[in-house]
Coordinates of C-alpha atoms in Angstrom, one line a residue:
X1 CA -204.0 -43.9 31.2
X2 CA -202.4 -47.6 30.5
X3 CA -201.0 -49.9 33.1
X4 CA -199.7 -46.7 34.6
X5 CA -197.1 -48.7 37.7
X6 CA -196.4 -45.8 40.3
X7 CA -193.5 -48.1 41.4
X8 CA -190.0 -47.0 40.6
X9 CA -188.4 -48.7 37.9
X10 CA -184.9 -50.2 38.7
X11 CA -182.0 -50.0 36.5
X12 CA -180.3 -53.4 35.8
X13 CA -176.5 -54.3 35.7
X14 CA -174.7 -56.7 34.4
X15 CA -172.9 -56.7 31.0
X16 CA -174.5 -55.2 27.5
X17 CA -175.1 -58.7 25.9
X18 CA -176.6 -59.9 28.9
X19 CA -179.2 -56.6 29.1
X20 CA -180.0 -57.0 25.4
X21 CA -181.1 -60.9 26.2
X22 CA -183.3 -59.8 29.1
X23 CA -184.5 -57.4 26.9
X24 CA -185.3 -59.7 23.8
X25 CA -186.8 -62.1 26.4
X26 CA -189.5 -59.8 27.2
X27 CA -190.0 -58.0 23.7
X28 CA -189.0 -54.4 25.0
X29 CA -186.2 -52.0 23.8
X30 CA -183.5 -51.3 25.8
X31 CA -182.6 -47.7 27.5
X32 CA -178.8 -47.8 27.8
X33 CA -177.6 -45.0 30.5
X34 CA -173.7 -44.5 30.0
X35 CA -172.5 -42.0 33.1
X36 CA -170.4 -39.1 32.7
X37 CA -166.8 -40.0 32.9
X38 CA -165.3 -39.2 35.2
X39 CA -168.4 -38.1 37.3
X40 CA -168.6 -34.6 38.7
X41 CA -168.1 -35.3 42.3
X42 CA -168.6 -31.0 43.4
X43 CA -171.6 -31.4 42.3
X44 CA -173.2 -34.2 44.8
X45 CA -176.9 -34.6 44.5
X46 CA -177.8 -32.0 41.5
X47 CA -174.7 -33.1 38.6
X48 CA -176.1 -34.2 35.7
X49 CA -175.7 -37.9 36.5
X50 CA -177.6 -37.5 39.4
X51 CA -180.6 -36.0 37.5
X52 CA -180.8 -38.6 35.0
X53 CA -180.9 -41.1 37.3
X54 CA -183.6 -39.3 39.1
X55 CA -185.4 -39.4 35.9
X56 CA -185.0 -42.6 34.6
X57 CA -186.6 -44.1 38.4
X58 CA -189.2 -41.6 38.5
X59 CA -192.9 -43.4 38.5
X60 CA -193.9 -41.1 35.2
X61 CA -191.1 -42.8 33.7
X62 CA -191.6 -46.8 35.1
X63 CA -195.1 -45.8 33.8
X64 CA -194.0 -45.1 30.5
X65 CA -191.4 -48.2 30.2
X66 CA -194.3 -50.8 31.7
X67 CA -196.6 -49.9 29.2
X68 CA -197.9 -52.2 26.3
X69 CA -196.0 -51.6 23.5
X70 CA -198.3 -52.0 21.2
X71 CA -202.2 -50.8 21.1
X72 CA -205.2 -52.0 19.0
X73 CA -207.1 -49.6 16.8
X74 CA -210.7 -50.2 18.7
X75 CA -209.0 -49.4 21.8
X76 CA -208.3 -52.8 23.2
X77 CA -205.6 -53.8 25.5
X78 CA -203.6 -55.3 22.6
X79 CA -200.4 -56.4 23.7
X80 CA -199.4 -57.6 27.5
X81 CA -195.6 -56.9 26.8
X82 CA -193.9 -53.7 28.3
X83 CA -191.8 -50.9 26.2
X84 CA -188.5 -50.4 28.0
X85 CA -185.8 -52.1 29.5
X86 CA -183.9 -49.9 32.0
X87 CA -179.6 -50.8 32.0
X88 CA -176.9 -48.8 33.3
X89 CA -173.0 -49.3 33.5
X90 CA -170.7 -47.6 36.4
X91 CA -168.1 -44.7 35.5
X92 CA -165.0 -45.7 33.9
X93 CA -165.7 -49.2 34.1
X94 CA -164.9 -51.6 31.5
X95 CA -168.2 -52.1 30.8
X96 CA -168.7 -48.6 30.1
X97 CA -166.0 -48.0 27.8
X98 CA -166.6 -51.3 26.1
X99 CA -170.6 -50.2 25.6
X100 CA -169.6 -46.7 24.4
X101 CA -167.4 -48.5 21.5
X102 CA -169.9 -51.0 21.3
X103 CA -172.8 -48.7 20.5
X104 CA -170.5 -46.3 18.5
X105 CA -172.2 -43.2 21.2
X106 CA -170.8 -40.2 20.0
X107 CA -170.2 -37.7 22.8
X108 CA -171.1 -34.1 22.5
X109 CA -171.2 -30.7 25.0
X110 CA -170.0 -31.2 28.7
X111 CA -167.7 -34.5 29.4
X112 CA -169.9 -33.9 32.7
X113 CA -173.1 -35.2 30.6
X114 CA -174.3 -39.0 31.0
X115 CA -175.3 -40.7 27.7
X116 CA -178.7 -42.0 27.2
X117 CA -178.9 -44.5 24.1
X118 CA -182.6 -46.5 23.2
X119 CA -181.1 -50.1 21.0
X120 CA -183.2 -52.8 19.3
X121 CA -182.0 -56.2 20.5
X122 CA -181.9 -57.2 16.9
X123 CA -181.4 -60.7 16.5
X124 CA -179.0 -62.3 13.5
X125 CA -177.3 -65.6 12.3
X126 CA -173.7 -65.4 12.5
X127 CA -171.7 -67.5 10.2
X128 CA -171.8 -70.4 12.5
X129 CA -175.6 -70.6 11.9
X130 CA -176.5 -69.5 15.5
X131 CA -178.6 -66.4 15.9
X132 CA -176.9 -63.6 17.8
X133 CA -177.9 -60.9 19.4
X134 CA -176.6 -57.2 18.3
X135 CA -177.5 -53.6 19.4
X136 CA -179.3 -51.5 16.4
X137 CA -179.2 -47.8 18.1
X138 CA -182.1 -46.2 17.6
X139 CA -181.9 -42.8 19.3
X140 CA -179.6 -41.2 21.6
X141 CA -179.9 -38.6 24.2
X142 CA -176.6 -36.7 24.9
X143 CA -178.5 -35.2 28.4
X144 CA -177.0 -31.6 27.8
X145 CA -178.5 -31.0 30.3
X146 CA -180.7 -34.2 30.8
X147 CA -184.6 -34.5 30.6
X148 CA -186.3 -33.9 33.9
X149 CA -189.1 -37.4 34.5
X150 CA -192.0 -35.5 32.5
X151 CA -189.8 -34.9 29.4
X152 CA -187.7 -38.1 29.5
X153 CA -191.1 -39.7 29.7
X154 CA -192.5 -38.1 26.6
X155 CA -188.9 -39.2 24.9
X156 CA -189.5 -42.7 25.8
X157 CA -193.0 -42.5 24.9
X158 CA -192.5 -41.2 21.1
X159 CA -190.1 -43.7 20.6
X160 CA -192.5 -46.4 21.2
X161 CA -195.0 -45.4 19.3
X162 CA -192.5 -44.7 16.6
X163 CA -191.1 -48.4 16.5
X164 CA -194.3 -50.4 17.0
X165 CA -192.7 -52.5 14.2
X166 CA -190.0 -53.6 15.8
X167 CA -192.0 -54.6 18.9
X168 CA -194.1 -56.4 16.9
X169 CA -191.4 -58.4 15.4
X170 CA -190.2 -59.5 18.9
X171 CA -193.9 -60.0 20.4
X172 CA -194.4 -62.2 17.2
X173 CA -191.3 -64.2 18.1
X174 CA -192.4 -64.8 21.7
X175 CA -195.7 -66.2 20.5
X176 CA -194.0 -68.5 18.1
X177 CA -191.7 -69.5 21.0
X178 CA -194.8 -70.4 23.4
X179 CA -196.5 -72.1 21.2
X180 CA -193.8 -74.5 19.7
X181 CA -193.1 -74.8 24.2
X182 CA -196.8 -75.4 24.0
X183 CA -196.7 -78.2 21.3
X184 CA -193.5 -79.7 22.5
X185 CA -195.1 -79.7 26.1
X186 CA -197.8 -81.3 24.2
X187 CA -195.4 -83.9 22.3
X188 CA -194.6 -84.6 25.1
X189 CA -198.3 -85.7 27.5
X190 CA -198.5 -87.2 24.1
X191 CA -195.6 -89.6 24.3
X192 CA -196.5 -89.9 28.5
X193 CA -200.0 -91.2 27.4
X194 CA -199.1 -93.3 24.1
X195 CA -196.6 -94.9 26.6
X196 CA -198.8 -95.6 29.7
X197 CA -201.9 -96.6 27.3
X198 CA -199.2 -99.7 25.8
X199 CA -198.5 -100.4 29.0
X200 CA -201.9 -100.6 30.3
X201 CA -202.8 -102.5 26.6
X202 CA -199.6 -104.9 27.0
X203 CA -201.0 -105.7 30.8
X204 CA -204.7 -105.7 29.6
X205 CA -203.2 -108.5 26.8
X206 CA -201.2 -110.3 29.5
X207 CA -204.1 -110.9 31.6
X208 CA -206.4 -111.6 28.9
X209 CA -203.8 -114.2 27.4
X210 CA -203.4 -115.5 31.1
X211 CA -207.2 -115.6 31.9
X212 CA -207.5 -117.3 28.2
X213 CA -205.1 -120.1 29.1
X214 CA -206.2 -120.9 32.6
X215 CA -209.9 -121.2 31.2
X216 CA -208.3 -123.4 28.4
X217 CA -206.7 -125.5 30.8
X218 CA -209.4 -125.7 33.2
X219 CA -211.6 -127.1 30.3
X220 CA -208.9 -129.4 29.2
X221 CA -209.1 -130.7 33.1
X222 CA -212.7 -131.0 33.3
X223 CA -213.1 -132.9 29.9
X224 CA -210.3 -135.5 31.4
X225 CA -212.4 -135.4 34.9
X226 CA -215.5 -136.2 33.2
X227 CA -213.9 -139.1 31.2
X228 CA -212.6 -140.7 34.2
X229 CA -215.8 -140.0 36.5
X230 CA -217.7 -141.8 34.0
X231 CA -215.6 -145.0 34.1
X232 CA -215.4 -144.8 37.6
X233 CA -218.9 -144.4 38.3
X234 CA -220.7 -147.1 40.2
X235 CA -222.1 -149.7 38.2
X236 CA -226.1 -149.3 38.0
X237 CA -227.7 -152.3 40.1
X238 CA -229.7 -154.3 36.9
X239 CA -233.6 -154.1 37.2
X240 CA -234.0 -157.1 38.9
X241 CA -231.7 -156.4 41.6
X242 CA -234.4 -154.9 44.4
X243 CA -232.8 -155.6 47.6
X244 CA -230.8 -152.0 49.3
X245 CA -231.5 -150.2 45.7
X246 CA -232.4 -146.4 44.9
X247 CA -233.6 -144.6 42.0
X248 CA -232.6 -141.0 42.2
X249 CA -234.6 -138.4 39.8
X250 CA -232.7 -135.4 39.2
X251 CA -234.9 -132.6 37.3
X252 CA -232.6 -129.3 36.3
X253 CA -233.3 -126.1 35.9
X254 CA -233.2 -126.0 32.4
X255 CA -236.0 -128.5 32.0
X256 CA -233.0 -131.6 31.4
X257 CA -234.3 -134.6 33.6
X258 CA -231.8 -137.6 34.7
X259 CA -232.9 -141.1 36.3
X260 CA -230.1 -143.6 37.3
X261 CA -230.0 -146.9 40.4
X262 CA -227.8 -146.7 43.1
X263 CA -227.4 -149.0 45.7
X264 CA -228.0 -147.3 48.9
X265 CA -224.4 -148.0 50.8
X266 CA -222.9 -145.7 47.6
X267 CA -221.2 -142.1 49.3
X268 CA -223.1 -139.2 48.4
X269 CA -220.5 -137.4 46.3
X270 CA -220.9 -140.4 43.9
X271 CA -224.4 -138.0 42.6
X272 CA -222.2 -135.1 42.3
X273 CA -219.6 -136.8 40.2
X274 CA -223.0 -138.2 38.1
X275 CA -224.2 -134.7 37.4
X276 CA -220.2 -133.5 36.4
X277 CA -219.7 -136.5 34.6
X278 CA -222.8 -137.2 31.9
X279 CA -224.5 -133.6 32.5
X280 CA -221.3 -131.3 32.2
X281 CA -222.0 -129.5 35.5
X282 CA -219.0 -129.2 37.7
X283 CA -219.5 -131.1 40.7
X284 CA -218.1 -127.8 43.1
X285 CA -221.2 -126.4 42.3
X286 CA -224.0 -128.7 42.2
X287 CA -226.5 -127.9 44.9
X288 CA -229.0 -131.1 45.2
X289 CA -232.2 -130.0 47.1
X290 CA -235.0 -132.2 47.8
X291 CA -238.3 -131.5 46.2
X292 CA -239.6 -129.6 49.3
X293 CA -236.5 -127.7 49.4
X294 CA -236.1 -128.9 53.4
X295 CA -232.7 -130.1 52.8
X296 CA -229.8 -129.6 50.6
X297 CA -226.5 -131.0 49.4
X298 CA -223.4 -130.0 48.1
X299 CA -220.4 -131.7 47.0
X300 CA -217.2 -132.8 49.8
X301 CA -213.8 -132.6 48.5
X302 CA -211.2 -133.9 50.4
X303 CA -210.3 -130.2 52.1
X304 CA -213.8 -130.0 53.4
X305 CA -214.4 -128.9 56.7
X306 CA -218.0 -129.0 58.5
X307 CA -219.8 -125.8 57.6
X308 CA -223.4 -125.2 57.9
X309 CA -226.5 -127.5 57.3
X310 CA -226.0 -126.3 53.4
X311 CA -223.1 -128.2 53.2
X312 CA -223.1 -132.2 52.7
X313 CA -221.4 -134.3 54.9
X314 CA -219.5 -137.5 53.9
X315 CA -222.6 -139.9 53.6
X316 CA -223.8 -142.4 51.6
X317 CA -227.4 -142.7 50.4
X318 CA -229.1 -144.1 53.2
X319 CA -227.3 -142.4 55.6
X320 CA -228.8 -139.4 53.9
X321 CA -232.4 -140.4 54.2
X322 CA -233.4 -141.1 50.7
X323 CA -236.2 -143.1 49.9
X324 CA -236.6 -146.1 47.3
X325 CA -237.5 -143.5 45.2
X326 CA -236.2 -140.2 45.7
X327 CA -236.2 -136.6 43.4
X328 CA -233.8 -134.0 43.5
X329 CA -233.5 -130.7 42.5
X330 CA -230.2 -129.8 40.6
X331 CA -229.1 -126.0 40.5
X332 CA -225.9 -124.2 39.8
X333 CA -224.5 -122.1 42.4
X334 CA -223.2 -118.6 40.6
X335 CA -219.5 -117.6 40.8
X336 CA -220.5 -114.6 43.5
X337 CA -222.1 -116.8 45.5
X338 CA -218.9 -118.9 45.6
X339 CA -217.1 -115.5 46.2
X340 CA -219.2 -114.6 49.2
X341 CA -218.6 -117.9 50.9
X342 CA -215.1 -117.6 50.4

């Protein structure tokens, strides 16, 4: 038929309140079996205990208790909960006694007879405010004598379909309960996100307000450079001064064109603090090529160490080859190129 489960079903100990919790936990009734009391020891193996038992673990009757409790019209699965919850108390224990008073079971026929008793975990608010749990009997089976596993079954099974309502009023409960885990769960991913997005906002702001300031600063440094590279610059030999005198050309890249005398004994890095100074090009990353592009300079700080034939050496003018007249190209090396060298 349905989810038939050939296992046998267990029955499970413990006290009453805790059985009815399990049982409200997974939206099922719950099958109470009381034993006879005191049990019929002549009778080992066939007293009337022994049968129940046998009945209640039989696969027709797990079958029975596994089944969804409640089906759709169009023949759909309809619910995934199970009917029954299977608890049991030993003879003459505390537990027994206590569940018989609890559950008000009436005993009728052989003192030799177990009880079977089907309760609806109904749940309540006490007067605290706190919802409790309490046993609503529902039907009882007095097992005089008790059910073989085919009839018990067909008990068991009328009893579901008679109280569909009731599971539905715990199945609907469940759902509620998963889906306010569901949006909590959700709260909280919610909070873990909104918390590690300001983080990573508050660190994105950091660095932005960090990269902000050292660019402010760094143009605050250059403007001051520039200021004092122009004072400092070499004083251009007049026009009638011909004697050891160049005239550099610089042409740049964005069609700007520069002409200034030097005398020839003046270092090379004096060009480089020229461009920086009255054409706002940092001198770091001037490259000055001649106009056949056979040569090229850069400027020589004071950490400068020989590197390749790219890289200007401390030289003046002369010692650099230039002519009476001499043009240079002026480009701007790229940060990535700076990167790559580094």
């Amino acid at each position: 038929d349905d989810d038939d489960n050939t296992s046998k079903e267990t029955i499970k100990g413990g006290s009453l309140n805790d059985a009815l919790r399990y049982a409200r936990s997974q939206a099922r009734l719950l099958v109470v079996y009381i034993p006879s009391s005191p049990p019929n020891k002549k009778k080992k193996g066939n007293s009337y205990d022994d049968v129940a038992i046998r009945s209640l673990t039989s696969a027709v009757v797990s079958s029975v208790t596994q089944k969804r409790a409640i089906r759709t019209k169009g023949g759909g699965k309809g619910s995934s909960y199970g009917s029954f919850v299977l608890w049991g108390t030993k003879a003459g224990s505390s537990e027994a006694v206590l569940s018989t008073k609890r559950l008000k079971v009436k005993k009728t026929g052989s003192k030799e007879s177990p009880t079977l008793v089907v309760v609806y975990p109904a749940q309540v608010i006490d007067s605290s405010g706190r919802p409790k749990l309490i046993p609503r009997v529902l039907s009882q089976h007095h097992c005089n004598p008790p059910p073989n596993s085919e009839s018990m079954a067909a008990w068991l099974n009328a009893l579901r379909k008679r109280h569909a309502k009731q599971y539905a009023t715990m199945q609907h409960e469940l759902q509620e309960l998963q889906y306010f885990q569901e949006r909590k769960e959700g709260y909280k991913e919610s909070i873990v996100g909104d918390t590690n997005r300001e983080k990573r906002e508050k660190q994105e702001e950091m660095e932005r307000l960090a990269k902000e300031k050292a660019e402010k600063e760094h143009i605050e440094m250059l403007q001051k450079r520039r200021k004092t590279l122009r004072e400092n610059l070499p004083e251009e030999p007049s026009a009638d001064d011909t004697s050891n005198v160049m005239t550099i050309a610089l042409r740049f890249a964005d069609g700007r064109t520069g002409k200034r005398r030097f005398n020839a004994e003046v270092e090379l890095n004096e060009l480089f603090n020229w461009v920086d100074g009255f054409f706002d090009i940092e001198r770091e990353k001037v490259i000055l090529s001649t106009m056949n592009g056979q040569r090229s300079f850069t400027f020589v700080g004071e950490d400068a160490e020989e590197n390749d034939e790219e890289t200007s050496e401390i030289m003046t003018l002369e010692e650099a080859g230039f002519g009476r007249m001499t043009g240079l190209r002026v480009t701007e090396r790229k940060e990535d190129e700076e990167e790559e060298e580094e």
